[in-house]
mmCIF file of C-alpha atoms and ligand atoms in Angstrom:
data_model
loop_
_atom_site.group_PDB
_atom_site.id
_atom_site.type_symbol
_atom_site.label_atom_id
_atom_site.label_comp_id
_atom_site.label_asym_id
_atom_site.label_seq_id
_atom_site.Cartn_x
_atom_site.Cartn_y
_atom_site.Cartn_z
ATOM 1 C CA UNK A 695 -20.377 12.287 -2.228
ATOM 2 C CA UNK A 696 -17.195 13.403 -1.809
ATOM 3 C CA UNK A 697 -13.874 11.537 -0.859
ATOM 4 C CA UNK A 698 -10.898 12.778 0.646
ATOM 5 C CA UNK A 699 -7.620 11.077 -0.546
ATOM 6 C CA UNK A 700 -4.244 11.039 1.217
ATOM 7 C CA UNK A 701 -1.545 9.826 -0.646
ATOM 8 C CA UNK A 702 -3.329 10.729 -3.260
ATOM 9 C CA UNK A 703 -0.065 11.535 -5.545
ATOM 10 C CA UNK A 704 1.471 8.198 -4.935
ATOM 11 C CA UNK A 705 1.370 4.925 -6.359
ATOM 12 C CA UNK A 706 -1.932 3.081 -5.212
ATOM 13 C CA UNK A 707 -3.708 6.893 -3.882
ATOM 14 C CA UNK A 708 -3.769 7.818 -7.761
ATOM 15 C CA UNK A 709 -5.154 4.103 -8.641
ATOM 16 C CA UNK A 710 -7.874 5.390 -5.834
ATOM 17 C CA UNK A 711 -8.466 9.183 -7.345
ATOM 18 C CA UNK A 712 -9.085 7.572 -10.907
ATOM 19 C CA UNK A 713 -11.021 4.549 -9.489
ATOM 20 C CA UNK A 714 -13.634 6.687 -7.536
ATOM 21 C CA UNK A 715 -13.631 9.421 -10.288
ATOM 22 C CA UNK A 716 -14.415 6.852 -12.581
ATOM 23 C CA UNK A 717 -17.706 5.764 -10.178
ATOM 24 C CA UNK A 718 -18.725 9.665 -10.089
ATOM 25 C CA UNK A 719 -17.230 10.374 -7.167
ATOM 26 C CA UNK A 720 -16.449 14.242 -6.683
ATOM 27 C CA UNK A 721 -12.451 13.507 -5.282
ATOM 28 C CA UNK A 722 -9.995 15.654 -2.725
ATOM 29 C CA UNK A 723 -6.344 14.902 -3.428
ATOM 30 C CA UNK A 724 -3.766 15.481 -0.629
ATOM 31 C CA UNK A 725 0.060 14.974 -0.699
ATOM 32 C CA UNK A 726 3.586 16.983 0.173
ATOM 33 C CA UNK A 727 5.125 15.327 -2.818
ATOM 34 C CA UNK A 728 7.956 13.491 -0.871
ATOM 35 C CA UNK A 729 7.981 9.996 -2.456
ATOM 36 C CA UNK A 730 4.363 10.794 -4.785
ATOM 37 C CA UNK A 731 4.407 12.346 -8.132
ATOM 38 C CA UNK A 732 1.941 14.533 -10.090
ATOM 39 C CA UNK A 733 2.856 12.631 -12.989
ATOM 40 C CA UNK A 734 0.319 9.397 -11.583
ATOM 41 C CA UNK A 735 -2.533 12.122 -11.063
ATOM 42 C CA UNK A 736 -2.039 13.522 -15.067
ATOM 43 C CA UNK A 737 -5.391 11.535 -15.673
ATOM 44 C CA UNK A 738 -7.482 12.888 -12.693
ATOM 45 C CA UNK A 739 -6.175 16.481 -13.597
ATOM 46 C CA UNK A 740 -8.354 17.657 -16.109
ATOM 47 C CA UNK A 741 -11.184 16.199 -14.303
ATOM 48 C CA UNK A 742 -13.937 18.276 -13.779
ATOM 49 C CA UNK A 743 -14.726 16.348 -10.316
ATOM 50 C CA UNK A 744 -11.007 16.664 -9.145
ATOM 51 C CA UNK A 745 -9.172 19.055 -7.048
ATOM 52 C CA UNK A 746 -5.603 18.349 -4.996
ATOM 53 C CA UNK A 747 -4.108 19.632 -1.887
ATOM 54 C CA UNK A 748 -0.496 20.121 -1.842
ATOM 55 C CA UNK A 749 0.321 19.879 1.826
ATOM 56 C CA UNK A 750 1.687 17.776 4.544
ATOM 57 C CA UNK A 751 -1.267 16.079 6.534
ATOM 58 C CA UNK A 752 0.683 16.200 9.522
ATOM 59 C CA UNK A 753 1.116 19.763 9.833
ATOM 60 C CA UNK A 754 -1.966 21.702 10.960
ATOM 61 C CA UNK A 755 -4.291 21.514 7.775
ATOM 62 C CA UNK A 756 -5.252 24.307 5.433
ATOM 63 C CA UNK A 757 -8.672 26.337 5.922
ATOM 64 C CA UNK A 758 -10.287 25.610 3.154
ATOM 65 C CA UNK A 759 -9.962 21.938 3.585
ATOM 66 C CA UNK A 760 -10.768 21.504 7.434
ATOM 67 C CA UNK A 761 -13.151 24.336 7.111
ATOM 68 C CA UNK A 762 -14.667 22.550 4.588
ATOM 69 C CA UNK A 763 -18.106 20.231 5.067
ATOM 70 C CA UNK A 764 -19.367 17.934 2.789
ATOM 71 C CA UNK A 765 -17.105 15.039 2.530
ATOM 72 C CA UNK A 766 -18.286 11.403 2.848
ATOM 73 C CA UNK A 767 -15.330 9.339 2.882
ATOM 74 C CA UNK A 768 -11.586 9.706 3.945
ATOM 75 C CA UNK A 769 -9.413 7.299 2.946
ATOM 76 C CA UNK A 770 -6.200 7.758 4.782
ATOM 77 C CA UNK A 771 -2.943 6.698 2.423
ATOM 78 C CA UNK A 772 -0.111 8.891 2.849
ATOM 79 C CA UNK A 773 2.638 7.446 3.992
ATOM 80 C CA UNK A 774 6.406 6.689 2.456
ATOM 81 C CA UNK A 775 5.818 2.967 2.031
ATOM 82 C CA UNK A 776 9.181 1.218 0.430
ATOM 83 C CA UNK A 777 12.002 -0.102 2.848
ATOM 84 C CA UNK A 778 14.492 2.532 0.904
ATOM 85 C CA UNK A 779 11.952 5.507 1.379
ATOM 86 C CA UNK A 780 10.913 4.923 4.733
ATOM 87 C CA UNK A 781 14.573 4.438 5.651
ATOM 88 C CA UNK A 782 15.387 7.388 4.046
ATOM 89 C CA UNK A 783 12.561 9.761 5.454
ATOM 90 C CA UNK A 784 12.015 7.423 9.017
ATOM 91 C CA UNK A 785 10.418 10.846 10.938
ATOM 92 C CA UNK A 786 8.681 11.272 8.223
ATOM 93 C CA UNK A 787 6.883 8.076 8.377
ATOM 94 C CA UNK A 788 6.862 8.323 11.904
ATOM 95 C CA UNK A 789 4.887 12.047 11.486
ATOM 96 C CA UNK A 790 2.547 10.653 9.074
ATOM 97 C CA UNK A 791 1.359 7.784 10.828
ATOM 98 C CA UNK A 792 0.988 8.999 14.062
ATOM 99 C CA UNK A 793 -0.286 13.172 13.939
ATOM 100 C CA UNK A 794 -1.377 12.581 10.371
ATOM 101 C CA UNK A 795 -3.867 9.542 11.190
ATOM 102 C CA UNK A 796 -4.568 12.001 14.411
ATOM 103 C CA UNK A 797 -5.700 14.658 11.757
ATOM 104 C CA UNK A 798 -7.344 12.288 9.835
ATOM 105 C CA UNK A 799 -9.730 10.798 12.274
ATOM 106 C CA UNK A 800 -10.126 14.619 13.655
ATOM 107 C CA UNK A 801 -11.542 15.888 10.412
ATOM 108 C CA UNK A 802 -13.426 12.859 9.839
ATOM 109 C CA UNK A 803 -14.996 13.089 13.042
ATOM 110 C CA UNK A 804 -15.864 17.063 12.433
ATOM 111 C CA UNK A 805 -17.380 15.856 9.014
ATOM 112 C CA UNK A 806 -19.233 12.580 10.179
ATOM 113 C CA UNK A 807 -17.350 10.962 7.477
ATOM 114 C CA UNK A 808 -16.064 7.146 7.126
ATOM 115 C CA UNK A 809 -12.652 6.328 7.479
ATOM 116 C CA UNK A 810 -10.041 3.752 6.235
ATOM 117 C CA UNK A 811 -6.753 3.523 7.251
ATOM 118 C CA UNK A 812 -4.183 1.923 5.243
ATOM 119 C CA UNK A 813 -2.233 -0.202 7.386
ATOM 120 C CA UNK A 814 0.265 -2.994 6.096
ATOM 121 C CA UNK A 815 1.432 -6.897 6.198
ATOM 122 C CA UNK A 816 4.367 -5.567 7.981
ATOM 123 C CA UNK A 817 2.110 -4.741 11.104
ATOM 124 C CA UNK A 818 3.306 -8.731 11.469
ATOM 125 C CA UNK A 819 7.177 -8.380 11.129
ATOM 126 C CA UNK A 820 8.731 -11.760 10.989
ATOM 127 C CA UNK A 821 6.034 -13.830 11.386
ATOM 128 C CA UNK A 822 6.120 -17.160 13.023
ATOM 129 C CA UNK A 823 2.308 -18.164 11.931
ATOM 130 C CA UNK A 824 1.521 -18.939 8.370
ATOM 131 C CA UNK A 825 -0.637 -17.560 6.441
ATOM 132 C CA UNK A 826 -0.476 -14.455 8.946
ATOM 133 C CA UNK A 827 -4.417 -13.774 9.705
ATOM 134 C CA UNK A 828 -5.684 -10.468 11.142
ATOM 135 C CA UNK A 829 -5.818 -12.393 14.838
ATOM 136 C CA UNK A 830 -1.702 -12.158 14.486
ATOM 137 C CA UNK A 831 -0.459 -10.201 16.702
ATOM 138 C CA UNK A 832 2.855 -9.945 14.717
ATOM 139 C CA UNK A 833 6.727 -10.604 15.755
ATOM 140 C CA UNK A 834 8.112 -6.662 14.777
ATOM 141 C CA UNK A 835 11.568 -5.721 15.859
ATOM 142 C CA UNK A 836 10.486 -2.311 17.911
ATOM 143 C CA UNK A 837 14.012 -0.532 17.700
ATOM 144 C CA UNK A 838 15.332 -2.581 13.683
ATOM 145 C CA UNK A 839 15.673 -0.196 10.495
ATOM 146 C CA UNK A 840 12.196 -1.626 9.538
ATOM 147 C CA UNK A 841 10.845 0.006 12.796
ATOM 148 C CA UNK A 842 9.568 3.485 11.936
ATOM 149 C CA UNK A 843 6.966 1.703 9.126
ATOM 150 C CA UNK A 844 6.600 -0.916 10.948
ATOM 151 C CA UNK A 845 5.258 0.526 14.825
ATOM 152 C CA UNK A 846 4.555 3.816 12.761
ATOM 153 C CA UNK A 847 1.809 1.357 11.435
ATOM 154 C CA UNK A 848 0.840 -0.199 14.523
ATOM 155 C CA UNK A 849 0.390 2.713 16.069
ATOM 156 C CA UNK A 850 -1.689 4.160 13.693
ATOM 157 C CA UNK A 851 -3.711 1.126 13.685
ATOM 158 C CA UNK A 852 -4.288 1.444 17.631
ATOM 159 C CA UNK A 853 -5.247 5.236 16.761
ATOM 160 C CA UNK A 854 -8.051 4.836 14.942
ATOM 161 C CA UNK A 855 -9.377 1.664 16.942
ATOM 162 C CA UNK A 856 -9.002 4.154 19.777
ATOM 163 C CA UNK A 857 -11.458 6.849 18.206
ATOM 164 C CA UNK A 858 -13.538 4.013 17.084
ATOM 165 C CA UNK A 859 -14.446 2.620 20.457
ATOM 166 C CA UNK A 860 -13.749 6.124 22.216
ATOM 167 C CA UNK A 861 -15.629 8.758 19.641
ATOM 168 C CA UNK A 862 -17.093 6.165 17.790
ATOM 169 C CA UNK A 863 -15.318 7.456 14.681
ATOM 170 C CA UNK A 864 -16.614 4.847 11.585
ATOM 171 C CA UNK A 865 -13.053 3.836 11.383
ATOM 172 C CA UNK A 866 -12.014 0.917 9.638
ATOM 173 C CA UNK A 867 -7.945 -0.688 8.891
ATOM 174 C CA UNK A 868 -6.684 -2.737 5.969
ATOM 175 C CA UNK A 869 -3.399 -4.488 5.875
ATOM 176 C CA UNK A 870 -1.882 -4.348 2.734
ATOM 177 C CA UNK A 871 0.343 -7.139 1.555
ATOM 178 C CA UNK A 872 2.630 -6.616 -1.344
ATOM 179 C CA UNK A 873 1.043 -4.766 -4.200
ATOM 180 C CA UNK A 874 2.535 -4.261 -7.922
ATOM 181 C CA UNK A 875 1.178 -2.466 -10.823
ATOM 182 C CA UNK A 876 1.890 0.715 -13.670
ATOM 183 C CA UNK A 877 2.955 4.012 -11.209
ATOM 184 C CA UNK A 878 5.484 2.089 -8.924
ATOM 185 C CA UNK A 879 8.311 4.816 -8.578
ATOM 186 C CA UNK A 880 11.005 3.113 -10.562
ATOM 187 C CA UNK A 881 13.590 4.198 -8.044
ATOM 188 C CA UNK A 882 11.120 2.898 -5.222
ATOM 189 C CA UNK A 883 13.634 0.075 -3.825
ATOM 190 C CA UNK A 884 11.184 -2.548 -4.147
ATOM 191 C CA UNK A 885 11.350 -5.968 -5.156
ATOM 192 C CA UNK A 886 9.077 -5.336 -8.549
ATOM 193 C CA UNK A 887 10.344 -1.728 -9.894
ATOM 194 C CA UNK A 888 13.699 -3.223 -9.700
ATOM 195 C CA UNK A 889 13.246 -6.250 -11.511
ATOM 196 C CA UNK A 890 11.221 -4.846 -14.041
ATOM 197 C CA UNK A 891 13.507 -1.642 -14.698
ATOM 198 C CA UNK A 892 16.618 -4.673 -13.951
ATOM 199 C CA UNK A 893 14.966 -6.856 -17.180
ATOM 200 C CA UNK A 894 13.680 -4.189 -19.969
ATOM 201 C CA UNK A 895 17.594 -2.393 -18.941
ATOM 202 C CA UNK A 896 18.493 -5.668 -19.889
ATOM 203 C CA UNK A 897 20.521 -5.695 -16.411
ATOM 204 C CA UNK A 898 21.134 -8.395 -13.936
ATOM 205 C CA UNK A 899 18.439 -9.140 -11.763
ATOM 206 C CA UNK A 900 19.313 -8.303 -8.205
ATOM 207 C CA UNK A 901 18.538 -10.909 -5.694
ATOM 208 C CA UNK A 902 19.006 -10.206 -1.714
ATOM 209 C CA UNK A 903 19.409 -13.318 -0.019
ATOM 210 C CA UNK A 904 19.039 -16.660 -1.346
ATOM 211 C CA UNK A 905 16.040 -15.520 -2.812
ATOM 212 C CA UNK A 906 13.996 -18.262 -0.931
ATOM 213 C CA UNK A 907 12.082 -15.297 1.142
ATOM 214 C CA UNK A 908 8.837 -15.228 0.038
ATOM 215 C CA UNK A 909 6.161 -12.883 -1.228
ATOM 216 C CA UNK A 910 2.516 -12.524 -2.362
ATOM 217 C CA UNK A 911 2.044 -10.484 -5.325
ATOM 218 C CA UNK A 912 -1.283 -9.073 -5.807
ATOM 219 C CA UNK A 913 -2.221 -6.616 -8.802
ATOM 220 C CA UNK A 914 -3.048 -2.920 -8.099
ATOM 221 C CA UNK A 915 -6.444 -3.037 -9.607
ATOM 222 C CA UNK A 916 -7.725 -6.337 -7.764
ATOM 223 C CA UNK A 917 -6.661 -4.033 -4.139
ATOM 224 C CA UNK A 918 -8.575 -1.189 -5.404
ATOM 225 C CA UNK A 919 -11.610 -2.968 -5.943
ATOM 226 C CA UNK A 920 -10.882 -4.627 -2.210
ATOM 227 C CA UNK A 921 -10.522 -1.248 -0.831
ATOM 228 C CA UNK A 922 -13.510 -0.011 -2.271
ATOM 229 C CA UNK A 923 -15.870 -2.617 -0.831
ATOM 230 C CA UNK A 924 -14.188 -2.462 2.540
ATOM 231 C CA UNK A 925 -14.689 1.681 2.870
ATOM 232 C CA UNK A 926 -18.233 0.884 1.502
ATOM 233 C CA UNK A 927 -19.117 -1.519 3.996
ATOM 234 C CA UNK A 928 -20.809 -1.561 7.650
ATOM 235 C CA UNK A 929 -19.971 -4.177 8.293
ATOM 236 C CA UNK A 930 -15.297 -3.615 8.458
ATOM 237 C CA UNK A 931 -15.745 -0.420 10.815
ATOM 238 C CA UNK A 932 -13.630 -1.017 14.090
ATOM 239 C CA UNK A 933 -12.284 -4.231 11.814
ATOM 240 C CA UNK A 934 -9.103 -4.742 10.194
ATOM 241 C CA UNK A 935 -8.843 -6.641 6.965
ATOM 242 C CA UNK A 936 -5.896 -7.902 5.227
ATOM 243 C CA UNK A 937 -5.764 -7.393 1.465
ATOM 244 C CA UNK A 938 -3.457 -9.141 -0.339
ATOM 245 C CA UNK A 939 -2.983 -12.037 -2.790
ATOM 246 C CA UNK A 940 -2.693 -15.574 -1.206
ATOM 247 C CA UNK A 941 -0.538 -17.068 -3.855
ATOM 248 C CA UNK A 942 3.138 -17.192 -2.647
ATOM 249 C CA UNK A 943 6.022 -17.469 -4.090
ATOM 250 C CA UNK A 944 9.779 -17.281 -3.604
ATOM 251 C CA UNK A 945 12.130 -14.188 -4.578
ATOM 252 C CA UNK A 946 13.983 -16.598 -6.691
ATOM 253 C CA UNK A 947 10.860 -17.531 -9.250
ATOM 254 C CA UNK A 948 9.757 -14.388 -8.855
ATOM 255 C CA UNK A 949 12.337 -13.214 -10.862
ATOM 256 C CA UNK A 950 12.004 -16.442 -13.450
ATOM 257 C CA UNK A 951 8.598 -14.988 -14.318
ATOM 258 C CA UNK A 952 9.639 -11.608 -14.710
ATOM 259 C CA UNK A 953 12.498 -12.394 -16.923
ATOM 260 C CA UNK A 954 9.995 -14.680 -19.039
ATOM 261 C CA UNK A 955 7.877 -12.173 -19.433
ATOM 262 C CA UNK A 956 9.705 -9.736 -20.397
ATOM 263 C CA UNK A 957 11.302 -12.069 -22.638
ATOM 264 C CA UNK A 958 15.125 -11.403 -21.620
ATOM 265 C CA UNK A 959 17.390 -14.393 -20.705
ATOM 266 C CA UNK A 960 17.396 -14.515 -16.534
ATOM 267 C CA UNK A 961 20.623 -13.108 -14.835
ATOM 268 C CA UNK A 962 20.824 -12.794 -10.684
ATOM 269 C CA UNK A 963 23.712 -10.636 -8.951
ATOM 270 C CA UNK A 964 23.411 -11.969 -5.278
ATOM 271 C CA UNK A 965 22.929 -8.883 -2.771
ATOM 272 C CA UNK A 966 23.181 -8.828 1.233
ATOM 273 C CA UNK A 967 19.684 -9.678 3.047
ATOM 274 C CA UNK A 968 18.607 -6.749 4.512
ATOM 275 C CA UNK A 969 18.327 -6.723 7.897
ATOM 276 C CA UNK A 970 14.669 -7.638 9.721
ATOM 277 C CA UNK A 971 14.134 -8.706 5.946
ATOM 278 C CA UNK A 972 10.885 -10.529 6.588
ATOM 279 C CA UNK A 973 11.188 -14.270 5.478
ATOM 280 C CA UNK A 974 7.849 -15.429 4.803
ATOM 281 C CA UNK A 975 5.101 -13.138 3.981
ATOM 282 C CA UNK A 976 1.097 -14.690 2.958
ATOM 283 C CA UNK A 977 -2.142 -13.113 4.042
ATOM 284 C CA UNK A 978 -5.035 -15.524 4.829
ATOM 285 C CA UNK A 979 -7.699 -13.904 3.276
ATOM 286 C CA UNK A 980 -10.624 -15.610 4.434
ATOM 287 C CA UNK A 981 -12.012 -12.549 6.365
ATOM 288 C CA UNK A 982 -12.314 -10.624 3.269
ATOM 289 C CA UNK A 983 -13.787 -12.982 1.476
ATOM 290 C CA UNK A 984 -16.539 -13.409 3.950
ATOM 291 C CA UNK A 985 -17.485 -9.964 4.784
ATOM 292 C CA UNK A 986 -16.608 -8.314 0.804
ATOM 293 C CA UNK A 987 -17.264 -11.357 -0.794
ATOM 294 C CA UNK A 988 -13.408 -9.860 -2.481
ATOM 295 C CA UNK A 989 -10.673 -12.000 -3.621
ATOM 296 C CA UNK A 990 -7.760 -11.487 -6.162
ATOM 297 C CA UNK A 991 -8.540 -12.299 -10.299
ATOM 298 C CA UNK A 992 -5.469 -11.143 -12.111
ATOM 299 C CA UNK A 993 -3.026 -13.431 -12.432
ATOM 300 C CA UNK A 994 0.365 -12.967 -11.472
ATOM 301 C CA UNK A 995 1.516 -13.026 -15.253
ATOM 302 C CA UNK A 996 -1.424 -10.930 -16.601
ATOM 303 C CA UNK A 997 -0.808 -8.044 -14.298
ATOM 304 C CA UNK A 998 3.120 -7.851 -14.736
ATOM 305 C CA UNK A 999 2.509 -7.977 -18.564
ATOM 306 C CA UNK A 1000 0.707 -4.748 -17.540
ATOM 307 C CA UNK A 1001 3.225 -3.445 -15.758
ATOM 308 C CA UNK A 1002 6.011 -4.158 -17.917
ATOM 309 C CA UNK A 1003 4.271 -2.263 -20.581
ATOM 310 C CA UNK A 1004 3.942 0.495 -18.573
ATOM 311 C CA UNK A 1005 7.126 0.359 -17.635
ATOM 312 C CA UNK A 1006 8.414 0.081 -20.722
ATOM 313 C CA UNK A 1007 6.491 2.915 -22.707
ATOM 314 C CA UNK A 1008 7.191 5.360 -19.208
ATOM 315 C CA UNK A 1009 11.260 4.678 -20.426
ATOM 316 C CA UNK A 1010 10.742 5.418 -23.941
ATOM 317 C CA UNK A 1011 8.516 8.709 -23.266
HETATM 318 N N1 UDP B 2262 14.135 -7.936 -2.963
HETATM 319 C C1 UDP B 2262 15.294 -8.499 -3.704
HETATM 320 N N2 UDP B 2262 15.482 -7.413 -4.862
HETATM 321 C C2 UDP B 2262 15.594 -6.336 -5.081
HETATM 322 C C3 UDP B 2262 14.274 -6.133 -4.154
HETATM 323 C C4 UDP B 2262 14.124 -6.543 -3.103
HETATM 324 O O1 UDP B 2262 15.747 -9.796 -3.908
HETATM 325 O O2 UDP B 2262 15.794 -5.328 -5.285
HETATM 326 C C5 UDP B 2262 13.638 -8.636 -2.043
HETATM 327 C C6 UDP B 2262 13.762 -8.141 -0.854
HETATM 328 O O3 UDP B 2262 14.562 -8.554 0.360
HETATM 329 C C7 UDP B 2262 12.063 -8.993 0.246
HETATM 330 C C8 UDP B 2262 11.606 -8.959 -1.226
HETATM 331 O O4 UDP B 2262 12.051 -8.701 -2.790
HETATM 332 O O5 UDP B 2262 12.583 -10.233 0.806
HETATM 333 C C9 UDP B 2262 10.324 -8.042 -1.051
HETATM 334 O O6 UDP B 2262 11.140 -6.808 -0.780
HETATM 335 P P1 UDP B 2262 10.532 -5.177 -0.924
HETATM 336 O O7 UDP B 2262 11.210 -4.238 -0.997
HETATM 337 O O8 UDP B 2262 9.312 -5.669 -2.287
HETATM 338 O O9 UDP B 2262 9.396 -5.350 -0.282
HETATM 339 P P2 UDP B 2262 8.997 -5.544 1.222
HETATM 340 O O10 UDP B 2262 7.972 -6.780 1.035
HETATM 341 O O11 UDP B 2262 10.287 -6.231 1.494
HETATM 342 O O12 UDP B 2262 8.051 -4.309 2.193
#
């Protein structure tokens, strides 16, 4: 079996590469390295069943890829994903989720491959329904600073559904809630790498706003398990599935947990709340439980311990 993974050098994409190689698949990774990093593919690099194509999936694909048959599954994970990254690359973000998604859908159709699109909890915007179930349409500012990501992902979702309805593409969509783990980029600006790098460096933890906004943090291994099950399931074609950890906590509480596990006294530095930063976010994962028999297993404490260890190790190399 052969899987093509876009965004293979990214945080989640590279964990997927390792998982599918481990499961005995042949894996083709694509990435333009805009926000991804080849360091994330060091483990996969020497594997005989792994190949990597450095290219922009929003541009016409190299013939070596588009003419190659025998791809059974396409996982589309290429996109800047942190608020800092997509603010820096708004047009690239819109392109990869629109033209890039179309290129992926066309390729999957040509190959007769299964398809999975990585969407996001950001499609719910500032949610008026809590927790967020897949049937909720969201509350997104269509022209705000986050819109390049939120609306691009919403467009990508609509595109996949259109390919499924009109062309019979066996596509499914996952909405990924906040995920963390080893290989997050230290400088990606998200709360997990920021707090860990700050704690390890003896700096104050930067809390945006009053810290009462909530998020629900899912360890990357749990997410990957959910993705593999979703991609493998015939019950998910034409369906959207939330994947995330339903344990909601405030950012202030999260700061306490990080400093406890890093064994440093908590010091905080207040920063202004960014515009349109969602005040609450928590997945309803009933559908994932029902269709995939999936729910997260790794506690925040265990996941953070592993993540902090990996950051500490990388810092010493
Ligand atoms: N945040 C924070 N300090 C930071 C980075 C982020 O307080 O150094 C907050 C941010 O305002 C948001 C939450 O943490 O409410 C999660 O932000 P992140 O950028 O990780 O992801 P988001 O869920 O907003 O996409």
